Coordinates of C-alpha atoms and ligand atoms in Angstrom, one line a residue:
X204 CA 91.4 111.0 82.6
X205 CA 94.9 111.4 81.2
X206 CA 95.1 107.6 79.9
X207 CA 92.8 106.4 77.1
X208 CA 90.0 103.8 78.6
X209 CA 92.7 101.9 81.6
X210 CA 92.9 102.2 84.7
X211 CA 90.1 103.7 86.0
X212 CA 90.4 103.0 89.8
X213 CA 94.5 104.3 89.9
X214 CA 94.8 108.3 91.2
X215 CA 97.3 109.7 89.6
X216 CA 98.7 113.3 90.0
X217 CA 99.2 115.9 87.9
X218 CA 101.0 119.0 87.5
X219 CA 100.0 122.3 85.7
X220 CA 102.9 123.9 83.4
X221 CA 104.1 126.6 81.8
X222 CA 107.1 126.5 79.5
X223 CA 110.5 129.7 78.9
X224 CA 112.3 128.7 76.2
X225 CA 116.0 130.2 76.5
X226 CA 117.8 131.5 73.2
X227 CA 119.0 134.0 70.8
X228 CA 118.9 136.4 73.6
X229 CA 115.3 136.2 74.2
X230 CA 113.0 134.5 76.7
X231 CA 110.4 132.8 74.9
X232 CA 107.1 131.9 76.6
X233 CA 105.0 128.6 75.8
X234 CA 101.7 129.2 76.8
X235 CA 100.4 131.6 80.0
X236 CA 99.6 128.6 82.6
X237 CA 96.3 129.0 84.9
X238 CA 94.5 132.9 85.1
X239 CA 94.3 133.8 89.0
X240 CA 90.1 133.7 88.3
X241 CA 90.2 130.1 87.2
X242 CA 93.1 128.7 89.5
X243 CA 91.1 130.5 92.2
X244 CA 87.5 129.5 91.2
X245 CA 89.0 125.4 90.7
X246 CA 90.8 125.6 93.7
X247 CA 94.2 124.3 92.2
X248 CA 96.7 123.1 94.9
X249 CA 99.5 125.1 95.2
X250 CA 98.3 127.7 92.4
X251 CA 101.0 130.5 91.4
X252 CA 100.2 133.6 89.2
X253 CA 102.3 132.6 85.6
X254 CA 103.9 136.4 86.1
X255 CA 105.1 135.2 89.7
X256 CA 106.6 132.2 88.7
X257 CA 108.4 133.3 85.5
X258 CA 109.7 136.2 88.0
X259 CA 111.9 133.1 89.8
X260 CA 114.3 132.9 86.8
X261 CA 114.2 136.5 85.8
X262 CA 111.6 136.1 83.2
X263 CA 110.2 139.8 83.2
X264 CA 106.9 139.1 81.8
X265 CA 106.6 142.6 80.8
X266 CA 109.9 142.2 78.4
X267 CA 108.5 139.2 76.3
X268 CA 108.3 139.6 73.0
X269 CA 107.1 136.0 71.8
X270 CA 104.2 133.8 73.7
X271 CA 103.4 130.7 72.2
X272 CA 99.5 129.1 73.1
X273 CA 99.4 125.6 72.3
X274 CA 95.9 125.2 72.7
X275 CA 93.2 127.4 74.2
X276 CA 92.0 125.4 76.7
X277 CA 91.8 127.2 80.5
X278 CA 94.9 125.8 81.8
X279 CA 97.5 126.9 78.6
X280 CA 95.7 130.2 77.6
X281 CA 94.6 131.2 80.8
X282 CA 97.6 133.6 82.0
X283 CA 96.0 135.5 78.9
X284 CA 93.1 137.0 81.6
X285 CA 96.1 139.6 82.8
X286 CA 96.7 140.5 79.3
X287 CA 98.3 143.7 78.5
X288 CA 98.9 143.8 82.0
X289 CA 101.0 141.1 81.6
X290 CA 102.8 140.2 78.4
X291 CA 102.3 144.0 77.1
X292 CA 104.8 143.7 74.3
X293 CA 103.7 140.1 73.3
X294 CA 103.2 138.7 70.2
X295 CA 101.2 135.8 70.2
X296 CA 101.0 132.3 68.1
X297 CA 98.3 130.5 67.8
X298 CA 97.1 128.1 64.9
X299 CA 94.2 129.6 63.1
X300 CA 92.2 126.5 63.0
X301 CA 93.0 126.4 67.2
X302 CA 91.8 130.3 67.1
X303 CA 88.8 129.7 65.0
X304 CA 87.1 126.5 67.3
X305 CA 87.3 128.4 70.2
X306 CA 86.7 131.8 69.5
X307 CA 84.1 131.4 67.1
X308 CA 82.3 128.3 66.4
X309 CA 79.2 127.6 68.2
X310 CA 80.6 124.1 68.9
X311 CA 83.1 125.4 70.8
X312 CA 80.5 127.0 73.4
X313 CA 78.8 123.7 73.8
X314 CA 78.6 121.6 77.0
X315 CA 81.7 119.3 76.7
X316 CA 83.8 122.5 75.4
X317 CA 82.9 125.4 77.5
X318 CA 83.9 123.3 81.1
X319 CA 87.7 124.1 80.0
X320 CA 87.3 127.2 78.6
X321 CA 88.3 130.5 80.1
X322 CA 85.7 133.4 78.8
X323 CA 88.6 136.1 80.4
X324 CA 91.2 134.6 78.4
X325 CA 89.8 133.9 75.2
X326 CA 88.5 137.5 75.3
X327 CA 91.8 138.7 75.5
X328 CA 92.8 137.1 72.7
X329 CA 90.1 137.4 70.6
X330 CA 90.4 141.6 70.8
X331 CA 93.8 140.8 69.0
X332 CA 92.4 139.5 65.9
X333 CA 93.5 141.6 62.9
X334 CA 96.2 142.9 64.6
X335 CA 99.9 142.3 64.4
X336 CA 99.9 140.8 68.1
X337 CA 98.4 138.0 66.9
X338 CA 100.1 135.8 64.4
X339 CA 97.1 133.0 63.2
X340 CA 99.6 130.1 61.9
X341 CA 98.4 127.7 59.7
X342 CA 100.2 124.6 60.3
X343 CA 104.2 123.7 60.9
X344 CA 106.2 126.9 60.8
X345 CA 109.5 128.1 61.4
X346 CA 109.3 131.4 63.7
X347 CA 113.1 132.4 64.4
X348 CA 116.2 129.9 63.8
X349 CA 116.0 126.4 65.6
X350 CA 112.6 127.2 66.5
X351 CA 109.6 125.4 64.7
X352 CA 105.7 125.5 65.5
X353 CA 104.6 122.0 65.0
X354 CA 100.7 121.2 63.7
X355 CA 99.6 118.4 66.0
X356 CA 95.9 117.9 66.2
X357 CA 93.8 115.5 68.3
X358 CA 93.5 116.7 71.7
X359 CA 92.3 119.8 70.5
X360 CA 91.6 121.0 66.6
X361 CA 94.6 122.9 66.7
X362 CA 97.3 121.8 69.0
X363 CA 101.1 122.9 68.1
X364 CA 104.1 121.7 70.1
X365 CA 106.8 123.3 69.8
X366 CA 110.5 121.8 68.4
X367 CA 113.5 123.5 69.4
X368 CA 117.2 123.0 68.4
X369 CA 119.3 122.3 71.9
X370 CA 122.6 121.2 73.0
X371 CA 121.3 117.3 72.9
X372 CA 119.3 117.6 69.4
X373 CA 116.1 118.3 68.8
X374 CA 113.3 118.4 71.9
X375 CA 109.7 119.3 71.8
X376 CA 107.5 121.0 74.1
X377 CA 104.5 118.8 73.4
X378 CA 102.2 120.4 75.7
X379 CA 98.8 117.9 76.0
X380 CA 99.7 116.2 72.8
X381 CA 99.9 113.8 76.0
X382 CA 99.4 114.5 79.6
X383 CA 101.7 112.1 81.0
X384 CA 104.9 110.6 79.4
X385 CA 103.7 106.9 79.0
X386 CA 101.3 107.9 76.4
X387 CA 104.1 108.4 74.0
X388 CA 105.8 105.0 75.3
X389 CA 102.6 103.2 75.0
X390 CA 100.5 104.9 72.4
X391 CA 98.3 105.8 74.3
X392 CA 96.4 109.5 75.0
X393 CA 94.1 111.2 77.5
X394 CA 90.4 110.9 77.6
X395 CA 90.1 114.7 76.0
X396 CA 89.5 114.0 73.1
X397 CA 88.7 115.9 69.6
X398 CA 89.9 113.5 66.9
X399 CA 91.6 110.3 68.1
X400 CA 92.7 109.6 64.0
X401 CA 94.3 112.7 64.2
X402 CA 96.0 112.4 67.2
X403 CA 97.6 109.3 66.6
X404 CA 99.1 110.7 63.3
X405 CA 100.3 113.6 65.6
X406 CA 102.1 110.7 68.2
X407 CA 103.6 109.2 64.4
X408 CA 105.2 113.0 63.6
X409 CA 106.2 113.3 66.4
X410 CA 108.3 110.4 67.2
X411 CA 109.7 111.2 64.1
X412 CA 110.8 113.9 64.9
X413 CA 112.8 113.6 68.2
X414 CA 114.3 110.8 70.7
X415 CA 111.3 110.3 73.4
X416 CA 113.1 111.3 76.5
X417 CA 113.3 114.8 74.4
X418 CA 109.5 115.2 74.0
X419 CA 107.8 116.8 76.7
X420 CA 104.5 116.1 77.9
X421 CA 101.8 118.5 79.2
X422 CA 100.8 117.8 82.5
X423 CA 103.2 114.8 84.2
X424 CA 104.9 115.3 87.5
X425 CA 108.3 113.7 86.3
X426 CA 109.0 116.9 84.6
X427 CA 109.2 118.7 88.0
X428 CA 110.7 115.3 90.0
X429 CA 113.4 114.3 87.8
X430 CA 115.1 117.1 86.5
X431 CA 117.3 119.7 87.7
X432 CA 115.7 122.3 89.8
X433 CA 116.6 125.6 89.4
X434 CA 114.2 127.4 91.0
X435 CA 110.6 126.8 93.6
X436 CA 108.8 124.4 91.0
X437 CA 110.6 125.3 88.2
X438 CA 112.9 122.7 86.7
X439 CA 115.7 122.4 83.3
X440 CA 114.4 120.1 81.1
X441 CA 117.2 120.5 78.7
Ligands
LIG79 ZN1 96.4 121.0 79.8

């Protein structure tokens, strides 16, 4: 599933993430990980509530200002089902065309959508429309300095990554731009797919954009094996 049309008798694991990006005195959030309903109802090993885990580094969920959904499928948008619970002084990005799919287009309610879809979440954020928690971005955009939303389609409609200035350059959180690292190495994405065109135009800006050991993928187990850890499943990726 998370390499194109190879390998179809390898196992492979995978991880499920969520992202703090550390600056300008704030704690930025990129996307809310699994909602307890759906970690619960698939039975995911080793499942931790996203306000737990952010708890770990002293994230207080209930101080964030900025969350970040790269795409609104069950596993990035879900931490949304605890909404204002949790995140109650969030603003939220999400690109419009991402927003509209999912939220309202019939499509997006149809059989090989609605199986990684979470109705709890996408509730949540759709009672935000129209108002200034929710920011509807409309391709690459610069939200604070060092900090730019990225337009990558393919995977979904409207995925974004997100770049962000660091000590070594440039990185990106590219969330399920591609689950595992060897899709960027080998041009090769997952089996979820909206728009293969699109998403090897995405792989193109990408690359272009930052050194490949600086672009993060969504869902591979290196990122918690071979960095530093800092904290019970929670690694520094830069
Ligand atoms: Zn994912």
């Amino acid at each position: 599933m998370v390499f194109w049309n190879e390998g179809w008798n390898e196992e492979i694991d995978r991880n499920y993430y969520l992202w703090v990006i550390k600056g300008m005195g704030e704690n930025i959030i990129v996307d809310t990980g699994t909602g307890i309903t759906e970690g619960t109802k698939r039975k995911l090993k080793g499942y931790v509530n996203p306000v737990d885990v952010l708890a770990r580094i002293g994230v207080n969920a209930s101080n964030v200002t900025k969350v970040i959904i790269t795409h609104i499928h069950f596993d990035h948008v879900g931490g949304m089902e605890m909404f204002p619970q949790a995140f109650p002084k969030a603003t939220f990005y999400v690109q419009k065309k991402e927003f509209d799919f999912w939220i309202k287009d019939p499509i997006g309610k149809r059989r090989p959508f609605v199986g990684i879809t979470d109705t709890l979440a996408n509730k949540a954020l759709a009672v935000l429309e129209g108002t200034d928690r929710l920011k509807l971005v409309s391709g690459d955009k610069k939200i604070m300095p060092g900090m730019e939303l990225l337009l990558v389609p393919g995977h979904t409609i409207g995925l974004q990554a997100v770049m962000v200035n660091t000590a070594k350059g440039p990185a990106i959180v590219a969330s399920d731009c591609a689950h595992i690292a060897r899709s960027f190495k080998e041009d090769n994405p997952s089996c979820l797919i909206t728009d293969m065109i699109a998403w090897l135009k995405s792989y193109d800006k990408l690359r272009a954009k930052a050194p490949l050991d600086l672009i993060f993928p969504g869902h591979d187990v290196i990122m918690l094996q071979n960095y530093p850890k800092v904290a019970e499943d929670i690694t520094r990726l830069v």
